[in-house]
PDB file of C-alpha atoms in Angstrom:
ATOM      1  CA  UNK Z   1       8.126 -21.300 -11.839  1.00  0.00           C
ATOM      2  CA  UNK Z   2       7.493 -24.081  -9.192  1.00  0.00           C
ATOM      3  CA  UNK Z   3       4.439 -25.793  -7.966  1.00  0.00           C
ATOM      4  CA  UNK Z   4       2.825 -25.730  -4.546  1.00  0.00           C
ATOM      5  CA  UNK Z   5      -0.582 -26.311  -3.118  1.00  0.00           C
ATOM      6  CA  UNK Z   6      -3.197 -23.774  -4.107  1.00  0.00           C
ATOM      7  CA  UNK Z   7      -3.430 -21.097  -1.539  1.00  0.00           C
ATOM      8  CA  UNK Z   8      -6.243 -19.090  -0.023  1.00  0.00           C
ATOM      9  CA  UNK Z   9      -6.066 -15.218   0.331  1.00  0.00           C
ATOM     10  CA  UNK Z  10      -7.794 -12.062  -0.590  1.00  0.00           C
ATOM     11  CA  UNK Z  11      -6.069 -10.097  -3.525  1.00  0.00           C
ATOM     12  CA  UNK Z  12      -5.887  -6.320  -2.774  1.00  0.00           C
ATOM     13  CA  UNK Z  13      -4.779  -3.619  -5.091  1.00  0.00           C
ATOM     14  CA  UNK Z  14      -3.233  -0.544  -3.182  1.00  0.00           C
ATOM     15  CA  UNK Z  15      -4.019   3.111  -4.315  1.00  0.00           C
ATOM     16  CA  UNK Z  16      -1.876   4.508  -7.227  1.00  0.00           C
ATOM     17  CA  UNK Z  17       1.041   6.358  -5.176  1.00  0.00           C
ATOM     18  CA  UNK Z  18       1.983   8.238  -8.196  1.00  0.00           C
ATOM     19  CA  UNK Z  19       0.450  11.385  -9.985  1.00  0.00           C
ATOM     20  CA  UNK Z  20      -1.221  10.154 -13.229  1.00  0.00           C
ATOM     21  CA  UNK Z  21      -3.338  12.128 -15.568  1.00  0.00           C
ATOM     22  CA  UNK Z  22      -7.143  11.746 -14.911  1.00  0.00           C
ATOM     23  CA  UNK Z  23      -7.498   9.809 -18.312  1.00  0.00           C
ATOM     24  CA  UNK Z  24      -4.660   7.347 -17.420  1.00  0.00           C
ATOM     25  CA  UNK Z  25      -6.352   6.697 -13.932  1.00  0.00           C
ATOM     26  CA  UNK Z  26      -9.582   6.002 -15.364  1.00  0.00           C
ATOM     27  CA  UNK Z  27      -8.336   3.683 -18.098  1.00  0.00           C
ATOM     28  CA  UNK Z  28      -6.320   1.607 -15.582  1.00  0.00           C
ATOM     29  CA  UNK Z  29      -9.276   1.011 -13.438  1.00  0.00           C
ATOM     30  CA  UNK Z  30     -11.359   0.171 -16.546  1.00  0.00           C
ATOM     31  CA  UNK Z  31      -8.800  -2.833 -16.950  1.00  0.00           C
ATOM     32  CA  UNK Z  32      -8.895  -3.587 -13.209  1.00  0.00           C
ATOM     33  CA  UNK Z  33     -12.615  -3.864 -13.336  1.00  0.00           C
ATOM     34  CA  UNK Z  34     -11.935  -7.243 -15.535  1.00  0.00           C
ATOM     35  CA  UNK Z  35      -8.927  -8.376 -13.539  1.00  0.00           C
ATOM     36  CA  UNK Z  36      -9.066 -11.162 -10.902  1.00  0.00           C
ATOM     37  CA  UNK Z  37      -8.527  -8.766  -7.895  1.00  0.00           C
ATOM     38  CA  UNK Z  38     -10.896  -8.951  -4.923  1.00  0.00           C
ATOM     39  CA  UNK Z  39     -10.594  -5.414  -3.365  1.00  0.00           C
ATOM     40  CA  UNK Z  40      -9.519  -2.119  -4.810  1.00  0.00           C
ATOM     41  CA  UNK Z  41      -8.262   0.727  -2.559  1.00  0.00           C
ATOM     42  CA  UNK Z  42      -8.878   4.101  -4.196  1.00  0.00           C
ATOM     43  CA  UNK Z  43      -7.970   7.535  -3.433  1.00  0.00           C
ATOM     44  CA  UNK Z  44      -5.009   9.947  -3.264  1.00  0.00           C
ATOM     45  CA  UNK Z  45      -2.787   9.275  -0.225  1.00  0.00           C
ATOM     46  CA  UNK Z  46       0.436  11.188  -1.012  1.00  0.00           C
ATOM     47  CA  UNK Z  47      -0.306  14.793  -1.919  1.00  0.00           C
ATOM     48  CA  UNK Z  48      -3.363  16.966  -1.642  1.00  0.00           C
ATOM     49  CA  UNK Z  49      -2.342  18.949  -4.650  1.00  0.00           C
ATOM     50  CA  UNK Z  50      -2.778  15.970  -6.794  1.00  0.00           C
ATOM     51  CA  UNK Z  51      -6.240  16.668  -7.461  1.00  0.00           C
ATOM     52  CA  UNK Z  52      -7.309  15.594 -11.049  1.00  0.00           C
ATOM     53  CA  UNK Z  53      -9.832  13.288  -9.205  1.00  0.00           C
ATOM     54  CA  UNK Z  54     -11.752  14.623  -6.261  1.00  0.00           C
ATOM     55  CA  UNK Z  55     -13.582  12.732  -3.542  1.00  0.00           C
ATOM     56  CA  UNK Z  56     -16.873  12.590  -5.661  1.00  0.00           C
ATOM     57  CA  UNK Z  57     -14.832  11.279  -8.690  1.00  0.00           C
ATOM     58  CA  UNK Z  58     -13.374   8.439  -6.386  1.00  0.00           C
ATOM     59  CA  UNK Z  59     -16.783   7.593  -5.165  1.00  0.00           C
ATOM     60  CA  UNK Z  60     -18.195   7.359  -8.604  1.00  0.00           C
ATOM     61  CA  UNK Z  61     -15.179   5.210  -9.622  1.00  0.00           C
ATOM     62  CA  UNK Z  62     -15.767   3.159  -6.555  1.00  0.00           C
ATOM     63  CA  UNK Z  63     -19.373   2.382  -7.661  1.00  0.00           C
ATOM     64  CA  UNK Z  64     -18.245   1.207 -11.048  1.00  0.00           C
ATOM     65  CA  UNK Z  65     -15.746  -1.161  -9.515  1.00  0.00           C
ATOM     66  CA  UNK Z  66     -18.339  -2.456  -7.020  1.00  0.00           C
ATOM     67  CA  UNK Z  67     -20.825  -3.061  -9.855  1.00  0.00           C
ATOM     68  CA  UNK Z  68     -17.943  -5.170 -11.385  1.00  0.00           C
ATOM     69  CA  UNK Z  69     -17.745  -7.265  -8.349  1.00  0.00           C
ATOM     70  CA  UNK Z  70     -14.982  -5.603  -6.473  1.00  0.00           C
ATOM     71  CA  UNK Z  71     -14.843  -4.551  -2.856  1.00  0.00           C
ATOM     72  CA  UNK Z  72     -13.858  -0.966  -2.595  1.00  0.00           C
ATOM     73  CA  UNK Z  73     -12.129   0.774   0.080  1.00  0.00           C
ATOM     74  CA  UNK Z  74     -11.415   4.550   0.091  1.00  0.00           C
ATOM     75  CA  UNK Z  75      -8.028   5.676   1.474  1.00  0.00           C
ATOM     76  CA  UNK Z  76      -7.066   8.935   3.454  1.00  0.00           C
ATOM     77  CA  UNK Z  77      -3.829  10.804   3.305  1.00  0.00           C
ATOM     78  CA  UNK Z  78      -0.667   9.843   5.241  1.00  0.00           C
ATOM     79  CA  UNK Z  79       0.134  13.427   6.011  1.00  0.00           C
ATOM     80  CA  UNK Z  80      -2.455  16.135   6.936  1.00  0.00           C
ATOM     81  CA  UNK Z  81      -1.125  19.583   6.671  1.00  0.00           C
ATOM     82  CA  UNK Z  82      -3.871  22.069   6.522  1.00  0.00           C
ATOM     83  CA  UNK Z  83      -7.461  22.714   7.413  1.00  0.00           C
ATOM     84  CA  UNK Z  84      -8.504  21.850   3.795  1.00  0.00           C
ATOM     85  CA  UNK Z  85      -6.763  18.285   4.163  1.00  0.00           C
ATOM     86  CA  UNK Z  86      -8.827  17.869   7.359  1.00  0.00           C
ATOM     87  CA  UNK Z  87     -12.066  18.869   5.644  1.00  0.00           C
ATOM     88  CA  UNK Z  88     -11.450  16.307   3.044  1.00  0.00           C
ATOM     89  CA  UNK Z  89     -10.735  13.636   5.627  1.00  0.00           C
ATOM     90  CA  UNK Z  90     -14.010  14.522   7.373  1.00  0.00           C
ATOM     91  CA  UNK Z  91     -15.872  14.131   4.267  1.00  0.00           C
ATOM     92  CA  UNK Z  92     -14.094  10.690   3.671  1.00  0.00           C
ATOM     93  CA  UNK Z  93     -15.262   9.370   7.055  1.00  0.00           C
ATOM     94  CA  UNK Z  94     -18.895  10.854   6.800  1.00  0.00           C
ATOM     95  CA  UNK Z  95     -19.637   8.771   3.573  1.00  0.00           C
ATOM     96  CA  UNK Z  96     -20.790   5.358   4.479  1.00  0.00           C
ATOM     97  CA  UNK Z  97     -20.877   3.693   1.002  1.00  0.00           C
ATOM     98  CA  UNK Z  98     -17.322   2.222   1.453  1.00  0.00           C
ATOM     99  CA  UNK Z  99     -14.914   1.272   4.138  1.00  0.00           C
ATOM    100  CA  UNK Z 100     -12.004   3.698   4.815  1.00  0.00           C
ATOM    101  CA  UNK Z 101      -8.235   3.016   5.092  1.00  0.00           C
ATOM    102  CA  UNK Z 102      -6.697   5.277   7.636  1.00  0.00           C
ATOM    103  CA  UNK Z 103      -3.094   6.446   7.245  1.00  0.00           C
ATOM    104  CA  UNK Z 104      -2.650   8.866  10.023  1.00  0.00           C
ATOM    105  CA  UNK Z 105      -4.154   9.291  13.693  1.00  0.00           C
ATOM    106  CA  UNK Z 106      -6.299  12.059  12.741  1.00  0.00           C
ATOM    107  CA  UNK Z 107      -8.302   9.816  10.537  1.00  0.00           C
ATOM    108  CA  UNK Z 108      -8.445   7.069  13.250  1.00  0.00           C
ATOM    109  CA  UNK Z 109      -9.852   9.496  15.633  1.00  0.00           C
ATOM    110  CA  UNK Z 110     -12.557  10.578  13.360  1.00  0.00           C
ATOM    111  CA  UNK Z 111     -13.489   7.101  12.470  1.00  0.00           C
ATOM    112  CA  UNK Z 112     -13.476   6.002  16.205  1.00  0.00           C
ATOM    113  CA  UNK Z 113     -15.786   9.050  17.073  1.00  0.00           C
ATOM    114  CA  UNK Z 114     -18.119   8.058  14.233  1.00  0.00           C
ATOM    115  CA  UNK Z 115     -18.530   4.702  15.680  1.00  0.00           C
ATOM    116  CA  UNK Z 116     -17.174   3.019  12.386  1.00  0.00           C
ATOM    117  CA  UNK Z 117     -16.165  -0.529  12.628  1.00  0.00           C
ATOM    118  CA  UNK Z 118     -15.358  -1.382   8.954  1.00  0.00           C
ATOM    119  CA  UNK Z 119     -11.931   0.570   8.667  1.00  0.00           C
ATOM    120  CA  UNK Z 120      -8.325  -0.594   7.834  1.00  0.00           C
ATOM    121  CA  UNK Z 121      -5.263   0.654   9.632  1.00  0.00           C
ATOM    122  CA  UNK Z 122      -2.718   1.554   6.857  1.00  0.00           C
ATOM    123  CA  UNK Z 123       0.905   0.660   7.234  1.00  0.00           C
ATOM    124  CA  UNK Z 124       2.013   4.371   7.868  1.00  0.00           C
ATOM    125  CA  UNK Z 125       0.262   4.042  11.347  1.00  0.00           C
ATOM    126  CA  UNK Z 126       3.476   2.049  12.429  1.00  0.00           C
ATOM    127  CA  UNK Z 127       2.108  -0.405  14.644  1.00  0.00           C
ATOM    128  CA  UNK Z 128       4.971  -2.324  16.386  1.00  0.00           C
ATOM    129  CA  UNK Z 129       3.553  -4.057  19.355  1.00  0.00           C
ATOM    130  CA  UNK Z 130       0.297  -5.999  20.187  1.00  0.00           C
ATOM    131  CA  UNK Z 131      -0.936  -3.444  22.683  1.00  0.00           C
ATOM    132  CA  UNK Z 132      -0.971  -0.794  19.983  1.00  0.00           C
ATOM    133  CA  UNK Z 133      -2.855  -3.113  17.579  1.00  0.00           C
ATOM    134  CA  UNK Z 134      -5.296  -3.773  20.274  1.00  0.00           C
ATOM    135  CA  UNK Z 135      -5.974  -0.198  20.843  1.00  0.00           C
ATOM    136  CA  UNK Z 136      -6.694   0.087  16.875  1.00  0.00           C
ATOM    137  CA  UNK Z 137      -9.030  -2.891  16.874  1.00  0.00           C
ATOM    138  CA  UNK Z 138     -10.909  -1.477  19.953  1.00  0.00           C
ATOM    139  CA  UNK Z 139     -11.384   1.758  17.906  1.00  0.00           C
ATOM    140  CA  UNK Z 140     -13.061  -0.077  15.115  1.00  0.00           C
ATOM    141  CA  UNK Z 141     -10.257  -1.453  12.776  1.00  0.00           C
ATOM    142  CA  UNK Z 142     -11.138  -4.715  11.201  1.00  0.00           C
ATOM    143  CA  UNK Z 143      -7.749  -5.150   9.296  1.00  0.00           C
ATOM    144  CA  UNK Z 144      -4.262  -3.733   9.705  1.00  0.00           C
ATOM    145  CA  UNK Z 145      -1.018  -3.457   7.564  1.00  0.00           C
ATOM    146  CA  UNK Z 146       2.191  -3.920   9.344  1.00  0.00           C
ATOM    147  CA  UNK Z 147       4.949  -1.308   8.624  1.00  0.00           C
ATOM    148  CA  UNK Z 148       7.356  -2.333   5.816  1.00  0.00           C
ATOM    149  CA  UNK Z 149      10.358  -2.955   8.091  1.00  0.00           C
ATOM    150  CA  UNK Z 150       8.589  -5.472  10.291  1.00  0.00           C
ATOM    151  CA  UNK Z 151      10.132  -8.957   9.917  1.00  0.00           C
ATOM    152  CA  UNK Z 152       8.344 -12.158   9.629  1.00  0.00           C
ATOM    153  CA  UNK Z 153       9.533 -13.238  12.864  1.00  0.00           C
ATOM    154  CA  UNK Z 154       8.624 -10.044  14.605  1.00  0.00           C
ATOM    155  CA  UNK Z 155       5.134 -10.127  12.757  1.00  0.00           C
ATOM    156  CA  UNK Z 156       4.535 -13.713  13.930  1.00  0.00           C
ATOM    157  CA  UNK Z 157       5.527 -12.650  17.639  1.00  0.00           C
ATOM    158  CA  UNK Z 158       3.247  -9.475  17.414  1.00  0.00           C
ATOM    159  CA  UNK Z 159       0.314 -11.522  16.230  1.00  0.00           C
ATOM    160  CA  UNK Z 160       0.856 -14.205  18.924  1.00  0.00           C
ATOM    161  CA  UNK Z 161       0.901 -11.305  21.457  1.00  0.00           C
ATOM    162  CA  UNK Z 162      -2.330  -9.858  20.117  1.00  0.00           C
ATOM    163  CA  UNK Z 163      -4.080 -13.291  20.392  1.00  0.00           C
ATOM    164  CA  UNK Z 164      -2.898 -13.569  24.067  1.00  0.00           C
ATOM    165  CA  UNK Z 165      -4.698 -10.419  24.763  1.00  0.00           C
ATOM    166  CA  UNK Z 166      -7.997 -11.865  23.926  1.00  0.00           C
ATOM    167  CA  UNK Z 167      -9.380  -8.779  22.233  1.00  0.00           C
ATOM    168  CA  UNK Z 168     -11.033 -10.514  19.485  1.00  0.00           C
ATOM    169  CA  UNK Z 169      -9.741 -11.136  15.894  1.00  0.00           C
ATOM    170  CA  UNK Z 170      -8.255  -8.784  13.286  1.00  0.00           C
ATOM    171  CA  UNK Z 171      -7.309  -9.329   9.865  1.00  0.00           C
ATOM    172  CA  UNK Z 172      -3.737  -8.936   8.555  1.00  0.00           C
ATOM    173  CA  UNK Z 173      -2.908  -7.759   5.094  1.00  0.00           C
ATOM    174  CA  UNK Z 174       0.565  -7.946   3.677  1.00  0.00           C
ATOM    175  CA  UNK Z 175       2.319  -6.230   0.787  1.00  0.00           C
ATOM    176  CA  UNK Z 176       3.853  -8.727  -1.642  1.00  0.00           C
ATOM    177  CA  UNK Z 177       4.938  -6.411  -4.562  1.00  0.00           C
ATOM    178  CA  UNK Z 178       5.465  -2.640  -4.999  1.00  0.00           C
ATOM    179  CA  UNK Z 179       7.888   0.119  -3.749  1.00  0.00           C
ATOM    180  CA  UNK Z 180       8.153   0.610  -0.115  1.00  0.00           C
ATOM    181  CA  UNK Z 181       6.845   3.894   1.313  1.00  0.00           C
ATOM    182  CA  UNK Z 182      10.028   4.877   3.382  1.00  0.00           C
ATOM    183  CA  UNK Z 183       9.108   8.457   4.618  1.00  0.00           C
ATOM    184  CA  UNK Z 184       6.692  11.221   4.201  1.00  0.00           C
ATOM    185  CA  UNK Z 185       7.579  15.034   4.729  1.00  0.00           C
ATOM    186  CA  UNK Z 186       6.036  18.336   4.732  1.00  0.00           C
ATOM    187  CA  UNK Z 187       8.508  19.333   2.112  1.00  0.00           C
ATOM    188  CA  UNK Z 188       8.120  18.245  -1.532  1.00  0.00           C
ATOM    189  CA  UNK Z 189      11.250  16.454  -2.666  1.00  0.00           C
ATOM    190  CA  UNK Z 190      10.120  16.681  -6.457  1.00  0.00           C
ATOM    191  CA  UNK Z 191       9.524  20.372  -6.345  1.00  0.00           C
ATOM    192  CA  UNK Z 192      12.870  20.831  -4.530  1.00  0.00           C
ATOM    193  CA  UNK Z 193      14.566  18.776  -7.201  1.00  0.00           C
ATOM    194  CA  UNK Z 194      13.213  21.363  -9.792  1.00  0.00           C
ATOM    195  CA  UNK Z 195      14.158  24.281  -7.389  1.00  0.00           C
ATOM    196  CA  UNK Z 196      10.483  25.142  -7.148  1.00  0.00           C
ATOM    197  CA  UNK Z 197       8.321  26.127  -4.132  1.00  0.00           C
ATOM    198  CA  UNK Z 198       6.042  23.310  -2.967  1.00  0.00           C
ATOM    199  CA  UNK Z 199       2.857  25.467  -3.393  1.00  0.00           C
ATOM    200  CA  UNK Z 200       4.005  26.386  -6.967  1.00  0.00           C
ATOM    201  CA  UNK Z 201       5.324  22.946  -7.955  1.00  0.00           C
ATOM    202  CA  UNK Z 202       3.869  23.033 -11.507  1.00  0.00           C
ATOM    203  CA  UNK Z 203       2.773  19.536 -10.852  1.00  0.00           C
ATOM    204  CA  UNK Z 204       6.164  18.182 -12.006  1.00  0.00           C
ATOM    205  CA  UNK Z 205       5.107  14.714 -10.540  1.00  0.00           C
ATOM    206  CA  UNK Z 206       3.182  14.380 -13.775  1.00  0.00           C
ATOM    207  CA  UNK Z 207       6.393  13.861 -15.675  1.00  0.00           C
ATOM    208  CA  UNK Z 208       7.326  11.019 -13.540  1.00  0.00           C
ATOM    209  CA  UNK Z 209       4.547   8.330 -13.589  1.00  0.00           C
ATOM    210  CA  UNK Z 210       6.797   6.032 -11.490  1.00  0.00           C
ATOM    211  CA  UNK Z 211       8.542   8.712  -9.431  1.00  0.00           C
ATOM    212  CA  UNK Z 212      11.903  10.424  -9.840  1.00  0.00           C
ATOM    213  CA  UNK Z 213      14.890   7.897  -9.349  1.00  0.00           C
ATOM    214  CA  UNK Z 214      17.528   8.959  -7.078  1.00  0.00           C
ATOM    215  CA  UNK Z 215      21.084   7.587  -7.513  1.00  0.00           C
ATOM    216  CA  UNK Z 216      24.374   7.645  -5.320  1.00  0.00           C
ATOM    217  CA  UNK Z 217      27.447   9.425  -6.521  1.00  0.00           C
ATOM    218  CA  UNK Z 218      28.500   5.930  -7.879  1.00  0.00           C
ATOM    219  CA  UNK Z 219      25.410   5.730 -10.010  1.00  0.00           C
ATOM    220  CA  UNK Z 220      23.788   3.119  -7.998  1.00  0.00           C
ATOM    221  CA  UNK Z 221      19.984   3.056  -7.495  1.00  0.00           C
ATOM    222  CA  UNK Z 222      19.158   4.525  -4.202  1.00  0.00           C
ATOM    223  CA  UNK Z 223      15.653   5.914  -3.681  1.00  0.00           C
ATOM    224  CA  UNK Z 224      12.611   7.251  -5.679  1.00  0.00           C
ATOM    225  CA  UNK Z 225      11.186  10.616  -5.028  1.00  0.00           C
ATOM    226  CA  UNK Z 226       7.428  10.892  -5.338  1.00  0.00           C
ATOM    227  CA  UNK Z 227       6.439  14.443  -4.251  1.00  0.00           C
ATOM    228  CA  UNK Z 228       6.382  14.503  -0.493  1.00  0.00           C
ATOM    229  CA  UNK Z 229       6.919  10.823  -0.196  1.00  0.00           C
ATOM    230  CA  UNK Z 230      10.176   8.718  -0.606  1.00  0.00           C
ATOM    231  CA  UNK Z 231      10.173   5.188  -1.955  1.00  0.00           C
ATOM    232  CA  UNK Z 232      12.386   2.493  -2.292  1.00  0.00           C
ATOM    233  CA  UNK Z 233      14.299   2.088  -5.470  1.00  0.00           C
ATOM    234  CA  UNK Z 234      13.677  -1.455  -5.622  1.00  0.00           C
ATOM    235  CA  UNK Z 235      10.301  -2.893  -5.509  1.00  0.00           C
ATOM    236  CA  UNK Z 236       9.383  -4.887  -2.599  1.00  0.00           C
ATOM    237  CA  UNK Z 237       8.409  -8.535  -3.699  1.00  0.00           C
ATOM    238  CA  UNK Z 238       7.371 -11.573  -1.578  1.00  0.00           C
ATOM    239  CA  UNK Z 239       5.599 -13.139  -4.766  1.00  0.00           C
ATOM    240  CA  UNK Z 240       7.966 -15.795  -4.936  1.00  0.00           C
ATOM    241  CA  UNK Z 241       7.468 -17.163  -1.388  1.00  0.00           C
ATOM    242  CA  UNK Z 242       3.846 -17.069  -0.819  1.00  0.00           C
ATOM    243  CA  UNK Z 243       4.142 -20.240   1.318  1.00  0.00           C
ATOM    244  CA  UNK Z 244       5.838 -18.090   3.975  1.00  0.00           C
ATOM    245  CA  UNK Z 245       3.416 -15.226   3.814  1.00  0.00           C
ATOM    246  CA  UNK Z 246      -0.055 -16.707   3.854  1.00  0.00           C
ATOM    247  CA  UNK Z 247       0.210 -18.488   7.175  1.00  0.00           C
ATOM    248  CA  UNK Z 248       0.386 -14.846   8.601  1.00  0.00           C
ATOM    249  CA  UNK Z 249      -1.982 -12.862   6.326  1.00  0.00           C
ATOM    250  CA  UNK Z 250      -5.513 -13.143   5.161  1.00  0.00           C
ATOM    251  CA  UNK Z 251      -5.003 -10.599   2.326  1.00  0.00           C
ATOM    252  CA  UNK Z 252      -2.098  -9.652   0.067  1.00  0.00           C
ATOM    253  CA  UNK Z 253      -1.591  -6.479  -1.534  1.00  0.00           C
ATOM    254  CA  UNK Z 254      -0.036  -5.211  -4.827  1.00  0.00           C
ATOM    255  CA  UNK Z 255       1.020  -1.654  -5.452  1.00  0.00           C
ATOM    256  CA  UNK Z 256       0.004  -0.286  -9.074  1.00  0.00           C
ATOM    257  CA  UNK Z 257       2.849   0.434 -11.340  1.00  0.00           C
ATOM    258  CA  UNK Z 258       2.954   2.061 -14.789  1.00  0.00           C
ATOM    259  CA  UNK Z 259       3.745  -1.424 -16.331  1.00  0.00           C
ATOM    260  CA  UNK Z 260       3.176  -5.168 -15.269  1.00  0.00           C
ATOM    261  CA  UNK Z 261       0.314  -4.657 -12.885  1.00  0.00           C
ATOM    262  CA  UNK Z 262      -2.168  -6.851 -14.596  1.00  0.00           C
ATOM    263  CA  UNK Z 263       0.580  -9.525 -15.122  1.00  0.00           C
ATOM    264  CA  UNK Z 264       1.495  -9.669 -11.557  1.00  0.00           C
ATOM    265  CA  UNK Z 265      -2.456  -9.884 -10.508  1.00  0.00           C
ATOM    266  CA  UNK Z 266      -2.659 -12.897 -12.807  1.00  0.00           C
ATOM    267  CA  UNK Z 267       0.294 -14.455 -11.412  1.00  0.00           C
ATOM    268  CA  UNK Z 268      -0.953 -14.341  -7.895  1.00  0.00           C
ATOM    269  CA  UNK Z 269      -4.367 -15.515  -9.189  1.00  0.00           C
ATOM    270  CA  UNK Z 270      -2.683 -18.574 -10.665  1.00  0.00           C
ATOM    271  CA  UNK Z 271      -1.028 -19.133  -7.352  1.00  0.00           C
ATOM    272  CA  UNK Z 272      -4.141 -19.287  -5.352  1.00  0.00           C
ATOM    273  CA  UNK Z 273      -6.072 -21.212  -8.049  1.00  0.00           C
ATOM    274  CA  UNK Z 274      -3.516 -23.746  -9.344  1.00  0.00           C
ATOM    275  CA  UNK Z 275      -0.461 -23.582  -6.993  1.00  0.00           C
ATOM    276  CA  UNK Z 276       1.915 -21.941  -9.455  1.00  0.00           C
ATOM    277  CA  UNK Z 277       4.538 -20.122  -7.666  1.00  0.00           C
ATOM    278  CA  UNK Z 278       5.445 -16.733  -9.356  1.00  0.00           C
ATOM    279  CA  UNK Z 279       9.031 -16.525 -10.616  1.00  0.00           C
ATOM    280  CA  UNK Z 280      11.753 -15.090  -8.528  1.00  0.00           C
ATOM    281  CA  UNK Z 281      12.321 -11.288  -9.211  1.00  0.00           C
ATOM    282  CA  UNK Z 282      16.097 -10.765  -8.348  1.00  0.00           C
ATOM    283  CA  UNK Z 283      15.967  -7.121  -9.041  1.00  0.00           C
ATOM    284  CA  UNK Z 284      13.426  -6.534  -6.172  1.00  0.00           C
ATOM    285  CA  UNK Z 285      14.282  -6.539  -2.340  1.00  0.00           C
ATOM    286  CA  UNK Z 286      13.005  -8.571   0.703  1.00  0.00           C
ATOM    287  CA  UNK Z 287      15.670  -7.993   3.305  1.00  0.00           C
ATOM    288  CA  UNK Z 288      13.209  -6.501   5.998  1.00  0.00           C
ATOM    289  CA  UNK Z 289      11.287  -9.860   5.758  1.00  0.00           C
ATOM    290  CA  UNK Z 290      14.351 -11.632   7.117  1.00  0.00           C
ATOM    291  CA  UNK Z 291      15.426  -9.018   9.495  1.00  0.00           C
ATOM    292  CA  UNK Z 292      18.119  -7.808   7.223  1.00  0.00           C
ATOM    293  CA  UNK Z 293      18.844  -4.548   5.282  1.00  0.00           C
ATOM    294  CA  UNK Z 294      15.884  -3.628   3.413  1.00  0.00           C
ATOM    295  CA  UNK Z 295      17.428  -3.344  -0.215  1.00  0.00           C
ATOM    296  CA  UNK Z 296      18.829  -6.940   0.040  1.00  0.00           C
ATOM    297  CA  UNK Z 297      17.375  -9.654  -2.055  1.00  0.00           C
ATOM    298  CA  UNK Z 298      17.408 -13.126  -0.650  1.00  0.00           C
ATOM    299  CA  UNK Z 299      16.516 -15.933  -3.169  1.00  0.00           C
ATOM    300  CA  UNK Z 300      14.124 -18.374  -2.136  1.00  0.00           C
ATOM    301  CA  UNK Z 301      16.760 -21.206  -1.938  1.00  0.00           C
ATOM    302  CA  UNK Z 302      18.975 -19.021   0.242  1.00  0.00           C
ATOM    303  CA  UNK Z 303      16.398 -17.793   2.650  1.00  0.00           C
ATOM    304  CA  UNK Z 304      16.936 -18.666   6.449  1.00  0.00           C
ATOM    305  CA  UNK Z 305      13.225 -20.221   6.409  1.00  0.00           C
ATOM    306  CA  UNK Z 306      13.834 -22.468   3.367  1.00  0.00           C
ATOM    307  CA  UNK Z 307      15.520 -25.293   5.227  1.00  0.00           C
ATOM    308  CA  UNK Z 308      12.695 -25.204   7.886  1.00  0.00           C
TER     309      UNK Z 308
END
């Protein structure tokens, strides 16, 4: 662990990407209410069949967290597949108690039509150029998340281009720890693994609180199946190079995990209060940040930015 100057950033907890039982979810957020995290994003973003908590439950949970001093955001699905999904998103947009994170363009259109100016553009919207970002900002987005494969250099160039358009300001939020969401599909990968139909999946995701690992024929970690979502086998981590991240982002995001979430929140809080750099995590990945293959881990001392 090394020292640096204290940093200024908002600490955001992403939605739980996995299917956890209701009791586990509620216990997790009871602990989060006491943790030094500023903003909590709630909701089911992966699969509508994961319905142990419904929208009124998420709103009630949001009220509890708001009473504990947290800012609360409600997230929408990354994939809309039916009229029932769309009805859920409409209800999400119609509530005005909490801000909304839009993870697909249908939600964006509903938010824009409602005149809302408080929403967040999720990473799955895949914004790669300043003109696209300007359109989302014009539609009401106050914050955005870059797609995971956008490198540091590309992100800096995009933000410079957005500034040049003179369309106002928009906040940037960057993930600093957690598995990368690489793809979504109308087909459920977990159900297929068990030779089940998607609509009769028996909720097998409950048996995999961190997803279902997928290895190559040589036994190497490859991907993680999470229902209709595919995640990276290695967690993404920029926690040990915050000095590279904070000049580009006002908020940093952590993805909940079955173990270690509170410890990582505490480590990031120490970084912003005392300047303590979190320890490197060689079992993680950060290649996309440097324009390389995503699964690569580049140690801080070997990064192309270290000598600058």
